GROMACS .gro file of C-alpha atoms in nm:
model
  269
    1MET     CA    1  -6.031   5.266  23.511
    2MET     CA    2  -5.756   5.068  23.335
    3SER     CA    3  -5.398   5.186  23.348
    4GLN     CA    4  -5.254   5.323  23.025
    5ASN     CA    5  -4.919   5.169  23.122
    6PRO     CA    6  -4.975   4.796  23.175
    7VAL     CA    7  -4.747   4.599  23.402
    8ILE     CA    8  -4.470   4.397  23.237
    9HIS     CA    9  -4.371   4.105  23.459
   10PRO     CA   10  -4.002   4.009  23.504
   11TRP     CA   11  -4.058   3.675  23.328
   12GLU     CA   12  -4.207   3.843  23.021
   13ARG     CA   13  -4.047   4.017  22.728
   14VAL     CA   14  -4.170   4.295  22.501
   15ASP     CA   15  -4.099   4.254  22.129
   16ASP     CA   16  -4.103   4.533  21.871
   17LEU     CA   17  -4.331   4.435  21.580
   18GLN     CA   18  -4.165   4.687  21.344
   19ARG     CA   19  -4.511   4.814  21.247
   20LYS     CA   20  -4.650   5.152  21.350
   21GLY     CA   21  -4.440   5.133  21.665
   22TYR     CA   22  -4.649   4.843  21.797
   23ARG     CA   23  -4.508   4.601  22.054
   24ILE     CA   24  -4.629   4.275  22.200
   25ILE     CA   25  -4.586   4.115  22.541
   26GLN     CA   26  -4.475   3.751  22.538
   27ASN     CA   27  -4.393   3.481  22.791
   28PRO     CA   28  -4.128   3.245  22.651
   29GLU     CA   29  -4.232   2.978  22.901
   30TRP     CA   30  -4.577   2.961  22.738
   31PHE     CA   31  -4.538   3.020  22.365
   32CYS     CA   32  -4.426   3.297  22.132
   33PHE     CA   33  -4.572   3.383  21.795
   34GLY     CA   34  -4.406   3.252  21.481
   35VAL     CA   35  -4.402   3.310  21.107
   36ASP     CA   36  -4.738   3.132  21.073
   37ALA     CA   37  -4.915   3.414  21.259
   38VAL     CA   38  -4.742   3.677  21.045
   39LEU     CA   39  -4.841   3.498  20.723
   40LEU     CA   40  -5.201   3.457  20.837
   41ALA     CA   41  -5.230   3.828  20.920
   42SER     CA   42  -5.093   3.909  20.573
   43PHE     CA   43  -5.313   3.656  20.389
   44ALA     CA   44  -5.641   3.774  20.542
   45VAL     CA   45  -5.828   4.058  20.371
   46VAL     CA   46  -6.021   4.313  20.578
   47LYS     CA   47  -6.228   4.592  20.424
   48PRO     CA   48  -6.333   4.921  20.588
   49GLY     CA   49  -6.616   4.883  20.835
   50GLU     CA   50  -6.580   4.508  20.876
   51GLU     CA   51  -6.603   4.323  21.208
   52VAL     CA   52  -6.326   4.067  21.262
   53LEU     CA   53  -6.292   3.782  21.512
   54ASP     CA   54  -5.966   3.599  21.583
   55MET     CA   55  -6.043   3.257  21.733
   56GLY     CA   56  -5.779   3.125  21.973
   57THR     CA   57  -5.585   3.450  21.971
   58GLY     CA   58  -5.314   3.348  22.220
   59THR     CA   59  -5.102   3.660  22.272
   60GLY     CA   60  -5.327   3.865  22.043
   61ILE     CA   61  -5.062   3.882  21.773
   62VAL     CA   62  -5.291   3.826  21.471
   63PRO     CA   63  -5.544   4.106  21.537
   64ILE     CA   64  -5.266   4.347  21.636
   65LEU     CA   65  -5.073   4.273  21.315
   66MET     CA   66  -5.391   4.296  21.107
   67GLU     CA   67  -5.483   4.631  21.258
   68ALA     CA   68  -5.135   4.759  21.177
   69ARG     CA   69  -5.152   4.631  20.821
   70ASN     CA   70  -5.509   4.718  20.728
   71ASP     CA   71  -5.572   5.030  20.938
   72CYS     CA   72  -5.942   4.943  20.923
   73GLY     CA   73  -6.190   4.704  21.084
   74GLN     CA   74  -6.293   4.633  21.440
   75TYR     CA   75  -6.133   4.330  21.605
   76SER     CA   76  -6.241   4.084  21.871
   77ALA     CA   77  -5.986   3.835  22.004
   78LEU     CA   78  -6.112   3.515  22.170
   79GLU     CA   79  -5.883   3.315  22.399
   80ILE     CA   80  -5.981   3.044  22.647
   81GLN     CA   81  -5.668   3.049  22.866
   82PRO     CA   82  -5.683   3.318  23.138
   83GLY     CA   83  -5.310   3.390  23.139
   84PRO     CA   84  -5.261   3.447  22.765
   85ALA     CA   85  -5.594   3.635  22.743
   86GLU     CA   86  -5.484   3.875  23.017
   87MET     CA   87  -5.144   3.916  22.852
   88ALA     CA   88  -5.309   3.986  22.515
   89GLU     CA   89  -5.529   4.250  22.678
   90ARG     CA   90  -5.219   4.418  22.821
   91SER     CA   91  -5.061   4.421  22.473
   92VAL     CA   92  -5.373   4.592  22.340
   93ARG     CA   93  -5.340   4.859  22.608
   94LEU     CA   94  -4.964   4.886  22.549
   95ASN     CA   95  -5.041   4.987  22.189
   96HIS     CA   96  -5.341   5.205  22.281
   97LEU     CA   97  -5.572   4.990  22.069
   98GLU     CA   98  -5.858   4.962  22.317
   99LYS     CA   99  -6.098   5.121  22.068
  100ARG     CA  100  -5.998   4.882  21.788
  101VAL     CA  101  -5.923   4.547  21.956
  102LYS     CA  102  -6.127   4.378  22.229
  103VAL     CA  103  -5.993   4.066  22.404
  104VAL     CA  104  -6.254   3.821  22.533
  105GLN     CA  105  -6.173   3.521  22.751
  106GLY     CA  106  -6.394   3.236  22.641
  107ASP     CA  107  -6.429   2.901  22.468
  108ILE     CA  108  -6.424   2.865  22.089
  109LYS     CA  109  -6.692   2.599  22.127
  110GLU     CA  110  -6.924   2.871  22.263
  111ALA     CA  111  -6.826   3.153  22.026
  112SER     CA  112  -7.170   3.189  21.866
  113SER     CA  113  -7.327   3.219  22.212
  114LEU     CA  114  -7.067   3.472  22.326
  115PHE     CA  115  -7.085   3.698  22.020
  116GLY     CA  116  -7.412   3.608  21.851
  117ARG     CA  117  -7.479   3.436  21.522
  118ALA     CA  118  -7.384   3.606  21.194
  119SER     CA  119  -7.190   3.877  21.379
  120PHE     CA  120  -6.864   3.894  21.180
  121HIS     CA  121  -6.753   3.963  20.826
  122VAL     CA  122  -6.414   3.799  20.882
  123ILE     CA  123  -6.282   3.527  21.113
  124THR     CA  124  -5.916   3.432  21.145
  125SER     CA  125  -5.760   3.140  21.327
  126ASN     CA  126  -5.418   2.986  21.379
  127PRO     CA  127  -5.556   2.672  21.547
  128PRO     CA  128  -5.372   2.383  21.711
  129TYR     CA  129  -5.216   2.177  21.432
  130MET     CA  130  -5.199   1.840  21.608
  131ASP     CA  131  -5.472   1.608  21.724
  132ASN     CA  132  -5.437   1.423  22.054
  133HIS     CA  133  -5.250   1.134  21.891
  134HIS     CA  134  -4.931   1.334  21.831
  135GLY     CA  135  -4.697   1.336  22.130
  136LEU     CA  136  -4.921   1.511  22.382
  137LYS     CA  137  -4.726   1.548  22.708
  138ASN     CA  138  -4.908   1.771  22.954
  139PRO     CA  139  -5.261   1.870  22.845
  140SER     CA  140  -5.273   2.151  23.103
  141GLU     CA  141  -4.966   2.338  22.974
  142PRO     CA  142  -5.022   2.646  22.756
  143LYS     CA  143  -4.784   2.512  22.491
  144ALA     CA  144  -4.977   2.185  22.470
  145ILE     CA  145  -5.308   2.370  22.444
  146ALA     CA  146  -5.168   2.592  22.167
  147ARG     CA  147  -5.031   2.301  21.966
  148HIS     CA  148  -5.275   2.015  22.028
  149GLU     CA  149  -5.653   1.989  21.997
  150VAL     CA  150  -5.693   1.961  22.373
  151LEU     CA  151  -5.975   2.207  22.437
  152CYS     CA  152  -6.139   2.212  22.094
  153SER     CA  153  -6.124   2.022  21.767
  154PHE     CA  154  -6.112   2.161  21.415
  155ASP     CA  155  -6.474   2.053  21.380
  156ASP     CA  156  -6.562   2.276  21.677
  157LEU     CA  157  -6.380   2.569  21.518
  158ALA     CA  158  -6.543   2.526  21.177
  159ARG     CA  159  -6.891   2.488  21.328
  160GLU     CA  160  -6.861   2.803  21.537
  161ALA     CA  161  -6.694   3.001  21.259
  162ALA     CA  162  -6.984   2.916  21.027
  163ALA     CA  163  -7.231   3.022  21.294
  164CYS     CA  164  -7.052   3.351  21.368
  165LEU     CA  165  -6.996   3.455  21.007
  166LYS     CA  166  -7.239   3.666  20.811
  167PRO     CA  167  -7.359   3.525  20.476
  168GLY     CA  168  -7.065   3.565  20.238
  169GLY     CA  169  -6.826   3.615  20.530
  170ARG     CA  170  -6.469   3.485  20.512
  171LEU     CA  171  -6.270   3.246  20.727
  172TYR     CA  172  -5.889   3.261  20.708
  173LEU     CA  173  -5.677   2.975  20.841
  174VAL     CA  174  -5.317   2.862  20.861
  175HIS     CA  175  -5.267   2.489  20.917
  176ARG     CA  176  -5.059   2.185  20.819
  177PRO     CA  177  -5.086   2.034  20.468
  178ARG     CA  178  -5.087   1.680  20.608
  179ARG     CA  179  -5.434   1.747  20.746
  180LEU     CA  180  -5.560   1.919  20.433
  181MET     CA  181  -5.824   1.663  20.333
  182ASP     CA  182  -5.974   1.664  20.682
  183LEU     CA  183  -5.973   2.045  20.681
  184LEU     CA  184  -6.149   2.077  20.345
  185THR     CA  185  -6.404   1.807  20.429
  186THR     CA  186  -6.487   1.969  20.760
  187LEU     CA  187  -6.515   2.317  20.609
  188ARG     CA  188  -6.760   2.192  20.347
  189LYS     CA  189  -6.958   2.012  20.616
  190TYR     CA  190  -7.044   2.357  20.756
  191ARG     CA  191  -7.088   2.526  20.416
  192LEU     CA  192  -6.756   2.706  20.442
  193GLU     CA  193  -6.635   2.675  20.085
  194PRO     CA  194  -6.256   2.702  20.031
  195LYS     CA  195  -6.197   2.967  19.766
  196ARG     CA  196  -5.828   3.052  19.789
  197MET     CA  197  -5.530   2.847  19.902
  198ARG     CA  198  -5.157   2.897  19.923
  199PHE     CA  199  -4.892   2.645  20.021
  200VAL     CA  200  -4.592   2.763  20.223
  201HIS     CA  201  -4.252   2.597  20.179
  202PRO     CA  202  -3.950   2.643  20.409
  203TYR     CA  203  -3.721   2.628  20.101
  204ALA     CA  204  -3.794   2.614  19.729
  205ASP     CA  205  -3.684   2.250  19.709
  206LYS     CA  206  -3.869   2.133  20.022
  207GLU     CA  207  -4.228   2.016  20.057
  208ALA     CA  208  -4.486   2.253  20.202
  209ASN     CA  209  -4.514   2.263  20.580
  210MET     CA  210  -4.801   2.517  20.603
  211VAL     CA  211  -5.112   2.599  20.406
  212LEU     CA  212  -5.315   2.920  20.406
  213ILE     CA  213  -5.687   2.887  20.332
  214GLU     CA  214  -5.961   3.140  20.262
  215ALA     CA  215  -6.317   2.999  20.283
  216PHE     CA  216  -6.648   3.177  20.224
  217ARG     CA  217  -6.969   3.103  20.409
  218GLY     CA  218  -7.195   2.975  20.132
  219GLY     CA  219  -6.944   3.025  19.852
  220GLY     CA  220  -6.933   2.849  19.515
  221VAL     CA  221  -6.715   2.547  19.440
  222GLN     CA  222  -6.429   2.701  19.239
  223MET     CA  223  -6.094   2.744  19.414
  224HIS     CA  224  -5.790   2.954  19.325
  225ILE     CA  225  -5.448   2.809  19.412
  226GLU     CA  226  -5.196   3.089  19.454
  227PRO     CA  227  -4.825   3.050  19.370
  228PRO     CA  228  -4.626   2.887  19.651
  229LEU     CA  229  -4.472   3.105  19.918
  230VAL     CA  230  -4.110   3.021  20.005
  231ILE     CA  231  -3.982   3.133  20.345
  232TYR     CA  232  -3.602   3.106  20.318
  233ALA     CA  233  -3.373   3.181  20.025
  234THR     CA  234  -3.080   3.033  20.219
  235PRO     CA  235  -3.055   2.921  20.584
  236GLY     CA  236  -3.148   3.217  20.805
  237VAL     CA  237  -3.217   3.450  20.510
  238TYR     CA  238  -3.579   3.531  20.425
  239THR     CA  239  -3.694   3.555  20.064
  240ASP     CA  240  -3.780   3.900  19.930
  241GLU     CA  241  -4.153   3.827  19.951
  242VAL     CA  242  -4.136   3.728  20.317
  243LEU     CA  243  -3.932   4.040  20.391
  244ARG     CA  244  -4.205   4.249  20.228
  245ILE     CA  245  -4.467   4.074  20.440
  246TYR     CA  246  -4.273   4.147  20.758
  247LYS     CA  247  -4.249   4.511  20.650
  248THR     CA  248  -4.630   4.534  20.633
  249GLU     CA  249  -4.685   4.517  20.260
  250PRO     CA  250  -5.016   4.701  20.204
  251VAL     CA  251  -5.325   4.519  20.081
  252SER     CA  252  -5.364   4.588  19.711
  253ASP     CA  253  -5.684   4.741  19.578
  254GLU     CA  254  -5.702   4.449  19.334
  255LYS     CA  255  -5.700   4.194  19.617
  256VAL     CA  256  -5.975   4.378  19.805
  257LYS     CA  257  -6.181   4.399  19.485
  258GLU     CA  258  -6.139   4.024  19.416
  259THR     CA  259  -6.246   3.941  19.770
  260ALA     CA  260  -6.545   4.175  19.753
  261ILE     CA  261  -6.667   4.016  19.428
  262ALA     CA  262  -6.631   3.665  19.569
  263GLY     CA  263  -6.808   3.769  19.890
  264ASP     CA  264  -7.103   3.915  19.700
  265ALA     CA  265  -7.137   3.590  19.504
  266ALA     CA  266  -7.117   3.380  19.821
  267ALA     CA  267  -7.384   3.587  19.996
  268LYS     CA  268  -7.625   3.511  19.712
  269ASN     CA  269  -7.580   3.134  19.744
   0.00000   0.00000   0.00000
């Protein structure tokens, strides 16, 4: 029987997520979650009764934040690295979320074999942004695996997401705009049709450095581009919208309705 009070190692830290009293265990020597994970958890829409899979969960931050924000859904968190997977599982126990979030150690490239085809309504992923041509130093280090496509490519992720999603299911991603054409081409290759996109800018006068994408399995070809999201009003000061996101802005009924309508249409295609 698992302990209700997981061990926190001396080299780890526990951060308060400022949401429902939830905390997360992190190892600064590996990697710590950033604003991209917070934005992804806010961008994704989960409806009551839906099954959700987070691919490449790392510390488990995305499913934990999504559970806090949505208060619905059942979450699976897939992570290939034993250390981060075990740490994510301890964070789940730390927050008493064992009945809502299940951490599975395994390979994204084998996700459809691990979970079964057409098993999820929603898949989220904050995948490695860089391919192996961008300054890869040590391919065995957790930071390198989190940042570079060492253990799986975006093609692997898209293929397995398409296989694991139910008809009309949704994939939510955060990635880099410089790879946008490759992302969209690969998604379409596996009949994951991008339906909603939002560019994220560090400042209002700077170019986007992140993009959030919602894609439907079997969706139609029309896409909605949302207004840009700006992170900082001034150096070190978040914009009002980002502050609302960090304070767990609830999902609007209108947003859930829009997603439900789009999902019904995608399931018919």
